[in-house]
Short mmCIF file of C-alpha atoms in Angstrom, two decimals:
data_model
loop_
_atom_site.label_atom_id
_atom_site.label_comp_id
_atom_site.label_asym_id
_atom_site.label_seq_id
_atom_site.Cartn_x
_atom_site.Cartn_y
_atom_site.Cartn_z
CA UNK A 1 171.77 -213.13 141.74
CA UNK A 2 170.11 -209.77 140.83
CA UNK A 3 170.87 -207.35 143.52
CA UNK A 4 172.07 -204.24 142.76
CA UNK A 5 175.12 -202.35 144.48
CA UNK A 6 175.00 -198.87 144.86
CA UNK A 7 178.01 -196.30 144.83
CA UNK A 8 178.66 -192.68 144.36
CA UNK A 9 181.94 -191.60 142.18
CA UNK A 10 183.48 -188.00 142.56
CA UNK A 11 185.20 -186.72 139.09
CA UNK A 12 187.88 -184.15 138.95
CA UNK A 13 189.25 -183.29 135.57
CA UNK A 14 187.59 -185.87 134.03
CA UNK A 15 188.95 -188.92 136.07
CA UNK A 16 187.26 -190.68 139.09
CA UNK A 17 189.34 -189.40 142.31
CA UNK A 18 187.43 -190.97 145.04
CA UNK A 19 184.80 -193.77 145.58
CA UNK A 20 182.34 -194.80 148.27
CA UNK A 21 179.10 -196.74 148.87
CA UNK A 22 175.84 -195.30 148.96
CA UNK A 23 175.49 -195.85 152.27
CA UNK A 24 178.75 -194.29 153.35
CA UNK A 25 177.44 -191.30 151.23
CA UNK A 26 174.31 -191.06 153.22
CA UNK A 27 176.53 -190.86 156.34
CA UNK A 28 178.08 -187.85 154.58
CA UNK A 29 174.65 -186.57 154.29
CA UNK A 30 173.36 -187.01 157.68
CA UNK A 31 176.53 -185.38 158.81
CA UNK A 32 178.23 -187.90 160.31
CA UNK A 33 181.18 -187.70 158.52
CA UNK A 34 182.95 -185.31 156.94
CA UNK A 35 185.27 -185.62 153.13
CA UNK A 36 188.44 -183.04 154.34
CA UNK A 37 189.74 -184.25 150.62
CA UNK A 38 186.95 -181.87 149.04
CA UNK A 39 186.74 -179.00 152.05
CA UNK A 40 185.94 -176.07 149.81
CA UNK A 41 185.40 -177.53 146.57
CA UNK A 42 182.66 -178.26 144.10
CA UNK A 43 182.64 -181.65 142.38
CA UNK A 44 181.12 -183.55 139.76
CA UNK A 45 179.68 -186.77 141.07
CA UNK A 46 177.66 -190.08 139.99
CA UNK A 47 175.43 -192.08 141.01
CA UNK A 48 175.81 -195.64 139.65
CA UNK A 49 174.20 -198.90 139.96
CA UNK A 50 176.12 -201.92 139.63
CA UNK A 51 175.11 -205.59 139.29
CA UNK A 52 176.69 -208.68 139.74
CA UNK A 53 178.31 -208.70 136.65
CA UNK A 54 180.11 -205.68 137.67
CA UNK A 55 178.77 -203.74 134.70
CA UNK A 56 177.45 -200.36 135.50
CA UNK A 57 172.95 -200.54 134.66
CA UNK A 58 172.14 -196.88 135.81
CA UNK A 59 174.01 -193.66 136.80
CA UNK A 60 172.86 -190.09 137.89
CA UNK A 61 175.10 -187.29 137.12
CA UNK A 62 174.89 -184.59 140.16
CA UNK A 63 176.86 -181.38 141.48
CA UNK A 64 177.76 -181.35 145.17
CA UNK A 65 179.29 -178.39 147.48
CA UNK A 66 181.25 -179.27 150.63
CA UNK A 67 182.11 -176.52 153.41
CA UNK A 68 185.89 -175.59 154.94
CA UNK A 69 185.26 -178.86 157.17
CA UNK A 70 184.36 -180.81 154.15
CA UNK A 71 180.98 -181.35 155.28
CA UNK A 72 177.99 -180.91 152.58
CA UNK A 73 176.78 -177.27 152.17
CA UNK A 74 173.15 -176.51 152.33
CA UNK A 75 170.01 -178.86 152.23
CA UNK A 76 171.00 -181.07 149.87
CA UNK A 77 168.07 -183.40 149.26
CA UNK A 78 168.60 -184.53 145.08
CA UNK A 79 166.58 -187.62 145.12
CA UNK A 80 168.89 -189.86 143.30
CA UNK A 81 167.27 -193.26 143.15
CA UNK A 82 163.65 -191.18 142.55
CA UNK A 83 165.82 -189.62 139.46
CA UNK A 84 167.06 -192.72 138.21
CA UNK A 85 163.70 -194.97 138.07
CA UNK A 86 161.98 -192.55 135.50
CA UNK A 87 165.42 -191.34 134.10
CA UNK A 88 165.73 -191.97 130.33
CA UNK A 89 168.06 -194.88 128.25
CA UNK A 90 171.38 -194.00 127.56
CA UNK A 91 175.03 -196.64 126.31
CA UNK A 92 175.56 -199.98 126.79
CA UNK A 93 178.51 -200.38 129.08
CA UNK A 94 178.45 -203.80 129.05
CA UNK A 95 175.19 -204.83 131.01
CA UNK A 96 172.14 -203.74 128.74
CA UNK A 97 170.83 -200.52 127.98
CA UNK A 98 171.97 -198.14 130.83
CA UNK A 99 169.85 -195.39 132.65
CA UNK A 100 170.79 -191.82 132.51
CA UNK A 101 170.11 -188.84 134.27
CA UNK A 102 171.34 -185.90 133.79
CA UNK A 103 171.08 -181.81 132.76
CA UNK A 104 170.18 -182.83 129.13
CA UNK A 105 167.92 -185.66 130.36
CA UNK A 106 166.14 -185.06 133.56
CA UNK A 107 162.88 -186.91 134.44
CA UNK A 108 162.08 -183.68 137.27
CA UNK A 109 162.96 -180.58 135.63
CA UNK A 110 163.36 -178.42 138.99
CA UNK A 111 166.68 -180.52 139.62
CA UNK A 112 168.16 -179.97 136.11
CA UNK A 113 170.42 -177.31 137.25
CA UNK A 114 171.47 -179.50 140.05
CA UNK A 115 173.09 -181.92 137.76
CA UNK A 116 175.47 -181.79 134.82
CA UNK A 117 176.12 -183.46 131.20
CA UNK A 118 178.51 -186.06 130.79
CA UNK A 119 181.45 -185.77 127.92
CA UNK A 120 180.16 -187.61 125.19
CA UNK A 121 183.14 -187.33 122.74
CA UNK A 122 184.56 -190.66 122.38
CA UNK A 123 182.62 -191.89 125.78
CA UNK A 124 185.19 -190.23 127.74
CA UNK A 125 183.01 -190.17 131.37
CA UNK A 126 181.17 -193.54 130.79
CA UNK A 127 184.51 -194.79 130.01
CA UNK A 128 186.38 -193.47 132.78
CA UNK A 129 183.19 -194.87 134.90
CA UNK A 130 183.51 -197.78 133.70
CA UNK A 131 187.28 -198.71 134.34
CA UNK A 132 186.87 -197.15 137.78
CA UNK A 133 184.19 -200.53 138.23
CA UNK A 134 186.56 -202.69 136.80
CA UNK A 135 189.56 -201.74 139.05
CA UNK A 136 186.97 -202.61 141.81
CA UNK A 137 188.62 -200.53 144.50
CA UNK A 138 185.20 -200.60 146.65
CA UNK A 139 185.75 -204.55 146.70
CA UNK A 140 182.28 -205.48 145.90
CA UNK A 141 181.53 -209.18 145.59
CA UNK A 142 181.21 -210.23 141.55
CA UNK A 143 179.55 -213.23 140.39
CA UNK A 144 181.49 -212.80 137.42
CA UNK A 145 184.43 -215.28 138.08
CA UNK A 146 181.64 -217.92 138.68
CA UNK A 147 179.84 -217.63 135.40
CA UNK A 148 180.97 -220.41 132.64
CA UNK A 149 181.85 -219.58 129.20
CA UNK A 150 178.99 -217.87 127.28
CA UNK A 151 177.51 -220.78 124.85
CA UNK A 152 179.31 -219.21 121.23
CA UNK A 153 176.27 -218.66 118.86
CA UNK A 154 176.03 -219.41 114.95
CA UNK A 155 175.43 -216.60 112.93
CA UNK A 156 173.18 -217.24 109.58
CA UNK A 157 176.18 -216.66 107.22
CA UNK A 158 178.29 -219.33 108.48
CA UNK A 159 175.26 -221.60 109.27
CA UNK A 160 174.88 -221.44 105.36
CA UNK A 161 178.15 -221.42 104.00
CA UNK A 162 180.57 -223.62 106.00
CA UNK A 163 180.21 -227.20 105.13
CA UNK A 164 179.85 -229.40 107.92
CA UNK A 165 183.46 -231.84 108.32
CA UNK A 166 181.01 -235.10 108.74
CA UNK A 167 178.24 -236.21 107.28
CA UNK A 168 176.52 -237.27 110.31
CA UNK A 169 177.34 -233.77 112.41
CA UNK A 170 175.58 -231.64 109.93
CA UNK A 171 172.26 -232.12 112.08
CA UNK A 172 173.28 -230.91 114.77
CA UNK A 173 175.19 -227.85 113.55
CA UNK A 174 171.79 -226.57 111.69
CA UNK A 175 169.54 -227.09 114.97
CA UNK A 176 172.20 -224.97 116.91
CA UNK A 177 172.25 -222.72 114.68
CA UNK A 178 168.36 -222.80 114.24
CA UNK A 179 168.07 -222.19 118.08
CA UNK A 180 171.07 -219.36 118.17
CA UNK A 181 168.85 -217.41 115.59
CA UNK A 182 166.28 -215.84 117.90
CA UNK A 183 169.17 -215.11 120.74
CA UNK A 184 171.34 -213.12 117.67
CA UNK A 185 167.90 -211.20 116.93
CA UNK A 186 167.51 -210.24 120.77
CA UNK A 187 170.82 -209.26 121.16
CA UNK A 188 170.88 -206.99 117.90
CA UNK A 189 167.65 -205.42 119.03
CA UNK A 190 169.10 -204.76 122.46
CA UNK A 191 172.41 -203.46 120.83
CA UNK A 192 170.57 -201.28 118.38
CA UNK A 193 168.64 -199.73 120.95
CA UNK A 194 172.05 -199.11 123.28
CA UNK A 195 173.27 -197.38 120.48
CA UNK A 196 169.92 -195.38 119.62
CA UNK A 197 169.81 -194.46 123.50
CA UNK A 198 173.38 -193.48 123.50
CA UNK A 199 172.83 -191.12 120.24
CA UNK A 200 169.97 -189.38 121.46
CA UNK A 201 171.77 -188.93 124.76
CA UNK A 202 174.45 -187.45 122.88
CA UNK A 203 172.51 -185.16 120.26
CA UNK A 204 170.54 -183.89 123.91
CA UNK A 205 173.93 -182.74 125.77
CA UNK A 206 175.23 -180.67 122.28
CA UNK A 207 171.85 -179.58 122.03
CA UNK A 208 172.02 -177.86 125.90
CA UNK A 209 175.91 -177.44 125.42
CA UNK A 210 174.56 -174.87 122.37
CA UNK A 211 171.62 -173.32 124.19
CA UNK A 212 173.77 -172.75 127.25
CA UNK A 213 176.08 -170.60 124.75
CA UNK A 214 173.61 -169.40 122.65
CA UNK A 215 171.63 -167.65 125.86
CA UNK A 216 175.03 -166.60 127.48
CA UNK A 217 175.33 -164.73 123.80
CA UNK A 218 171.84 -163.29 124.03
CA UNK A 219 172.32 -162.02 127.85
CA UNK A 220 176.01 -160.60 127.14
CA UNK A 221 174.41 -158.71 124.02
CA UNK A 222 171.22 -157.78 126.19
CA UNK A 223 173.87 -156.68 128.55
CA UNK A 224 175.58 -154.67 126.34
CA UNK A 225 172.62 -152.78 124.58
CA UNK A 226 171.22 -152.10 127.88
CA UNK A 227 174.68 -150.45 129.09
CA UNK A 228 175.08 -148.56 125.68
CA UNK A 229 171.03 -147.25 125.80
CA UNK A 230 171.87 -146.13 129.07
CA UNK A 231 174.58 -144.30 128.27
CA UNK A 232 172.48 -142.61 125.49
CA UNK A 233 170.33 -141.64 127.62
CA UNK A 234 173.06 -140.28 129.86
CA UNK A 235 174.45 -138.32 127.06
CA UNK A 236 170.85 -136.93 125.71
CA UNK A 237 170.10 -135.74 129.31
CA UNK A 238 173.96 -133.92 129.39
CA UNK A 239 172.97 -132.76 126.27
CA UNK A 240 169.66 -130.90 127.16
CA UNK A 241 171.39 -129.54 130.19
CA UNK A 242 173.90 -128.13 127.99
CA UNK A 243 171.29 -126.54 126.27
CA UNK A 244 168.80 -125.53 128.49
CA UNK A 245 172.08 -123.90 130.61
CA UNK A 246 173.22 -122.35 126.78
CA UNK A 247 169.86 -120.89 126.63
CA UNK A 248 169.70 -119.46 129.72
CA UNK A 249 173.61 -117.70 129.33
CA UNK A 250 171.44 -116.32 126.15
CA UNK A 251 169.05 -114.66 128.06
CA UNK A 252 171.24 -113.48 131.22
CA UNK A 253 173.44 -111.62 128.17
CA UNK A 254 170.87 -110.26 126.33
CA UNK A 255 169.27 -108.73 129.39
CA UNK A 256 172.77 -106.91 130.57
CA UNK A 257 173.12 -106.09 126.83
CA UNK A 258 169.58 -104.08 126.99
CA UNK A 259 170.96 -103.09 130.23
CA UNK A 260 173.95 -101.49 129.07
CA UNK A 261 172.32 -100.24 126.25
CA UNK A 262 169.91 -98.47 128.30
CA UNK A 263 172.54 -96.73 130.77
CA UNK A 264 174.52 -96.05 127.52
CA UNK A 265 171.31 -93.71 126.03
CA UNK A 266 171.04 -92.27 129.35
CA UNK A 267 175.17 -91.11 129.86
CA UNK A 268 174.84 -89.29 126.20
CA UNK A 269 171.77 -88.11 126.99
CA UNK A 270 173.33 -86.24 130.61
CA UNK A 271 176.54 -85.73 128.11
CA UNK A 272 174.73 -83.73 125.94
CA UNK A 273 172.72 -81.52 128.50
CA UNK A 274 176.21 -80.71 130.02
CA UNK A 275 177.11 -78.08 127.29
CA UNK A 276 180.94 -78.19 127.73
CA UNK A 277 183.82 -80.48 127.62
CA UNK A 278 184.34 -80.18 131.49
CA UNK A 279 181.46 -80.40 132.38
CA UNK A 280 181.27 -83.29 130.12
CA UNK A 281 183.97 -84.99 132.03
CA UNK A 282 183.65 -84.19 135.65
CA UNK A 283 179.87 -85.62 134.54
CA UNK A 284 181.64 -88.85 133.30
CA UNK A 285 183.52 -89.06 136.01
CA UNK A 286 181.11 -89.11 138.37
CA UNK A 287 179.06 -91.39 136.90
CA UNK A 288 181.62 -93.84 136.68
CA UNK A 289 182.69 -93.38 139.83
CA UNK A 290 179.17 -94.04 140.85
CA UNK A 291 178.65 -96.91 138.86
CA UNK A 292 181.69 -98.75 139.55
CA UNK A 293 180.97 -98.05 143.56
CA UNK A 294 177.21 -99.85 143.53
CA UNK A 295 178.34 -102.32 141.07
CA UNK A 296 181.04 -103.74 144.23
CA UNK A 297 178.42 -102.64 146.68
CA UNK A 298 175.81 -105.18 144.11
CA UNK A 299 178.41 -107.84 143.87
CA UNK A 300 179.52 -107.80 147.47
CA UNK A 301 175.74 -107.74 148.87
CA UNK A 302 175.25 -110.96 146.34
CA UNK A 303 178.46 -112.64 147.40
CA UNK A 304 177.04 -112.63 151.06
CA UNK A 305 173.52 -113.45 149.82
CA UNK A 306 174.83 -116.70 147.81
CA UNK A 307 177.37 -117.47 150.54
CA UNK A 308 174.82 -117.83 153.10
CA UNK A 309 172.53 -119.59 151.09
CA UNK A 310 175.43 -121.82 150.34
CA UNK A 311 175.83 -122.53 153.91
CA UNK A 312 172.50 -123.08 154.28
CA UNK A 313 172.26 -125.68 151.84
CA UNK A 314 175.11 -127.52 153.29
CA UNK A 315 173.67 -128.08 156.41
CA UNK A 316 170.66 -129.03 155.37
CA UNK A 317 172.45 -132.05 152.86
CA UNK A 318 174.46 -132.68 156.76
CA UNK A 319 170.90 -132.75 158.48
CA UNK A 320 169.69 -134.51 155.40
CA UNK A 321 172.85 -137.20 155.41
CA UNK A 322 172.79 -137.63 159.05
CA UNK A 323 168.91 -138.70 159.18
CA UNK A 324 169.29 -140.76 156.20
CA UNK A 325 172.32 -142.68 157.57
CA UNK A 326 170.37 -143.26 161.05
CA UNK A 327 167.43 -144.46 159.23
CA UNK A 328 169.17 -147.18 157.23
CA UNK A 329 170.85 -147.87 160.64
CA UNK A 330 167.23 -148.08 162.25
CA UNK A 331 165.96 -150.11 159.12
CA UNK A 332 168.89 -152.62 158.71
CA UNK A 333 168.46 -153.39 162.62
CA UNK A 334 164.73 -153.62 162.44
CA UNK A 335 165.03 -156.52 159.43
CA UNK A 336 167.50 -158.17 161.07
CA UNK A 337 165.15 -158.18 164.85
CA UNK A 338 162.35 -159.67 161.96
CA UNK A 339 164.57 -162.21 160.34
CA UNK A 340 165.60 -163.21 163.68
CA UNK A 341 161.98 -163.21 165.31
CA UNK A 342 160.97 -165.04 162.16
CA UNK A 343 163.70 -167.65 162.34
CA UNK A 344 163.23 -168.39 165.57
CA UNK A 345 159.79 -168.87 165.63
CA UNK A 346 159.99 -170.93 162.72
CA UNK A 347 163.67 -172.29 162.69
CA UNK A 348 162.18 -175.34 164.31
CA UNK A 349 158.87 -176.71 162.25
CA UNK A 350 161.41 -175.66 159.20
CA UNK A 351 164.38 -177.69 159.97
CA UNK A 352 161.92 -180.46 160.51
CA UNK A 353 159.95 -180.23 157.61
CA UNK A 354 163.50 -179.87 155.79
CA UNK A 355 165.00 -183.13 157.23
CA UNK A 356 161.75 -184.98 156.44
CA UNK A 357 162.44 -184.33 152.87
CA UNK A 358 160.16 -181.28 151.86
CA UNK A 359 161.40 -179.03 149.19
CA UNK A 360 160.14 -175.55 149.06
CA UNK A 361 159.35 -174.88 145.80
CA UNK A 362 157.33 -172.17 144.34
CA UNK A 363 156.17 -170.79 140.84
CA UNK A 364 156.93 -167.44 139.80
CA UNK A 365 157.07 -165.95 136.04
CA UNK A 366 160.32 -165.89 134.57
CA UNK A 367 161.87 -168.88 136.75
CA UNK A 368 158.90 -171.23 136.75
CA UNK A 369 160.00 -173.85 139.58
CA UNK A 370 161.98 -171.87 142.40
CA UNK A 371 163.24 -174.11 145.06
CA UNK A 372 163.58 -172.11 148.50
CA UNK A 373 166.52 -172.73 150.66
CA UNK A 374 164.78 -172.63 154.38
CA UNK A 375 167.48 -170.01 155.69
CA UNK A 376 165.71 -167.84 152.35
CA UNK A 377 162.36 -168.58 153.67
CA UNK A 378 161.93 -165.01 155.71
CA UNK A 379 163.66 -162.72 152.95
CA UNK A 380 160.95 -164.50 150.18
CA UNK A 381 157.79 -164.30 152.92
CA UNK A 382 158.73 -160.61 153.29
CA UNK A 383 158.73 -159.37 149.55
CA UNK A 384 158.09 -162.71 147.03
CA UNK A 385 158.23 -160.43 143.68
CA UNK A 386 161.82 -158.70 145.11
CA UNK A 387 163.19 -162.52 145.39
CA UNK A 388 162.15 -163.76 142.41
CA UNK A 389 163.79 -160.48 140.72
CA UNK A 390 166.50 -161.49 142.30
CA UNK A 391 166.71 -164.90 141.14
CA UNK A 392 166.04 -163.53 137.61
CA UNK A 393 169.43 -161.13 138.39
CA UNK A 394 167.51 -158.15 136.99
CA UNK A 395 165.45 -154.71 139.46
CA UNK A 396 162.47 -155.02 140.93
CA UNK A 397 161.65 -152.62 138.35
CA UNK A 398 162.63 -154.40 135.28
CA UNK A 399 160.54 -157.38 136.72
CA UNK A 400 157.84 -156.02 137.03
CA UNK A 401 157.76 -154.28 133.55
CA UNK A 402 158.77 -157.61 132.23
CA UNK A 403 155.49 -159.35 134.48
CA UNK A 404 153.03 -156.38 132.57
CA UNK A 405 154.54 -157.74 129.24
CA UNK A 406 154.37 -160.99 129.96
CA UNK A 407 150.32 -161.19 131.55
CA UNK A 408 149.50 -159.19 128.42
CA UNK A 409 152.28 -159.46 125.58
CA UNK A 410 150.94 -156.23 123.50
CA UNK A 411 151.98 -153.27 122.19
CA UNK A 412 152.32 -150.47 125.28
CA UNK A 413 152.89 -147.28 122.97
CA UNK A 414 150.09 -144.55 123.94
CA UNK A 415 148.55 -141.98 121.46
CA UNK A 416 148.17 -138.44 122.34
CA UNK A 417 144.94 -139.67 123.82
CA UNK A 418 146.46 -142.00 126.35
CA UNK A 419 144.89 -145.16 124.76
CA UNK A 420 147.51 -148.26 123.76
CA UNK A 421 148.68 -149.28 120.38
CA UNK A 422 147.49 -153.00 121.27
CA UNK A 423 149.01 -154.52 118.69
CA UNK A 424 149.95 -158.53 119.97
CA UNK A 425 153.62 -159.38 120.36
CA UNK A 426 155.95 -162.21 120.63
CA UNK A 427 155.97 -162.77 124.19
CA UNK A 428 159.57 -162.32 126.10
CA UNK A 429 160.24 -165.19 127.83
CA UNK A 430 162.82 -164.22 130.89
CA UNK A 431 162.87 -161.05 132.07
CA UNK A 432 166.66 -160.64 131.90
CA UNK A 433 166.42 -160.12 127.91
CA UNK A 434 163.28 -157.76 128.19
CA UNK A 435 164.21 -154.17 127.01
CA UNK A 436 161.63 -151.51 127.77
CA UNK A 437 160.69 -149.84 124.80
CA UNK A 438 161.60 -152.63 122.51
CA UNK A 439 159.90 -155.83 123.57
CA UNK A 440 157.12 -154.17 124.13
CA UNK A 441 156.67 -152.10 121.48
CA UNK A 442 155.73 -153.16 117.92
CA UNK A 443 157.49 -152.43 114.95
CA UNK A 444 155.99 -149.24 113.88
CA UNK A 445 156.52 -147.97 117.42
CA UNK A 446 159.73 -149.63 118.26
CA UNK A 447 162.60 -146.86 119.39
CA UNK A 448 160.04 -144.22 119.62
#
């Protein structure tokens, strides 16, 4: 017998906690059923094909979300058994060389981030796979019991060096071991190529397991810079504020200095027309009398002045407030009438096109494939370049900064004449490590 039985396996910590038939699992998916054991959770699951022999010839390794009723969130629609015909060789476990698909190895790179890496260290999750098939809790129907002893083979150093017991048996020992020959060959070509499969399987999942870390690394220090440059930039504007308000205290004193200068001249000259010391002070007097009465007459006329042009402003920032609130009121209630309008309208030819299996997928810069959820379908027909900026976790902005840099990777620092620098560059390849005024700068113009 050749068929094949199919199964999915959920993993938790490493260990398989629950198993079912594929067909059960497509019950799951059609919402028939529900798993309350996983309401809430995300798991690791597998996809595994096993033959008669109950030895495991293919697996796909997928993430799965289930709702507070345990039911599967989303359109889920991973095409498993698509996956695993053009998936890549990985172990023997037992049966032959073994199919694998997974984040390291995926044959359709739009579902990579769909699926996940086994633990290759010691063959911990093809091991744990494996012993979940042998304890045969599903209670498929082996062939195994039925099959005879396998015929022992003759391996070329014994064929040469044991002496046969009888004269007359030595014949027959040499043509078995003549006809053994070719099936040793097969078998060591098959097992060398298990173990080939299973290396490069390995070297591909530390090779992602590093990339992953190294480009968390690169967007935490991206991260960083970005917060520190801004807070440069924070400081350099408090800075010229600081100044400019310096400069301006500057002026304000030297004017009431040539002020005061000015009304000094003019008290000695009135001190010395008076002729006499009486006269001299009655005179002072007078004047200070009179200055200090329109100086509070001055500072009480201003104090009005900026009062009501204090009040002023603060009802304009109320009027100001108030029509800004009621417009984000108006404009939140207007997208949600056009989400709803557009949902309903096309809620129905969606869904349908969803359940018949079409993915939405789209290209944009900086994501390449982007697979659309139908409830995101309004949000990315209304603004395509804000979604995919979201996707990318980065402004509109930054995006489309990044998007100029990217179309034309050159140099973007303008002479005095307004004409570019054009020198090429080494194009940024996500936007969420582009830095304005870096990646798009060359070196001689880089921080200027």
């Amino acid at each position: 017998m050749s068929a094949l039985t199919e199964a999915i396996m959920f993993i938790r910590d490493g260990e398989v906690v629950k198993e079912m038939f594929f067909a059960e699992f497509e019950a799951v998916l059609d919402d028939v059923v529900g798993v309350p054991d996983f309401a809430g959770q995300q798991l690791q699951a597998v996809f595994v094909q096993i033959n008669t022999e109950m030895k495991i010839t293919g697996a796909v390794f997928f993430v799965i979300s289930f709702d507070k009723r345990g039911r599967i969130t989303g359109n889920w629609n991973i095409p498993l058994r698509h996956l695993l015909d053009h998936a890549s060789f990985g172990p023997d476990l037992g049966g032959g060389v073994t199919k694998v698909a997974c984040h390291s190895a995926c044959p359709v790179s739009w579902y990579r981030n769909q699926l996940w890496d086994p633990v290759m260290e010691g063959h911990q999750t093809f091991s744990a796979l494996v012993a979940a098939v042998q304890r045969n809790r599903l209670g498929i129907v082996s062939d195994a019991l039925n099959t005879g002893p396998e015929q022992t083979t003759v391996s070329d150093f014994f064929r040469r060096h044991v002496p046969p017991q009888r004269g007359d048996a030595e014949p027959s020992v040499s043509a078995a071991a003549d006809s053994a020959t070719p099936i040793f060959h097969r078998r060591y070509r098959e097992r060398l190529k298990a173990l080939k499969s299973a290396e490069q399987l390995r070297l591909a999942t530390v090779q992602q397991k590093h990339q992953s870390r190294f480009e968390t690394a690169e967007e935490e220090f991206s991260r960083q810079l970005t917060e520190k440059n801004d807070e440069l930039a924070a400081l350099k504007e408090m800075l010229a504020g600081e100044v400019a308000q310096r400069r301006q205290l500057e002026a304000s004193l030297n004017k009431q200095q040539q002020l005061l200068d000015e009304q000094k001249t003019e008290y000695e000259g009135l001190l010395e027309s008076a002729g006499s010391q009486g006269a001299y002070s009655e005179e002072l007097e007078k004047l200070r009398k009179s200055y200090e009465k329109e100086l509070k007459l001055k500072l009480q006329q201003q104090a009005v002045e900026f009062e009501e042009r204090l009040n002023r402003r603060e009802n304009e920032l109320y009027q100001r407030s108030t029509e800004i609130v009621e417009l984000r009121s108006e404009l939140s209630r207007l997208r949600e009438q056009n989400r709803e309008l557009l949902l309903n309208d096309d809620s129905k030819m969606l869904q349908d096109m969803a359940e018949k299996g079409v993915v939405f997928v789209a290209y944009h810069p900086g994501i390449e494939h982007l697979v659309i959820d139908r409830e995101e379908m309004p949000s990315y027909l209304r603004d395509p370049q804000s979604f995919a900026a979201h996707r990318c976790e980065v402004s509109v902005e930054r995006y489309q900064r990044w998007l100029q840099h990217y179309r034309l990777p050159i140099c973007r620092h303008q002479n005095p004449a307004g004409e570019y620098c054009g020198q090429p560059l080494i194009k940024v390849m996500r936007p969420k490590l582009f830095r304005e005024g870096e990646s798009d700068r060359c070196k001689d113009h880089r921080g200027g």
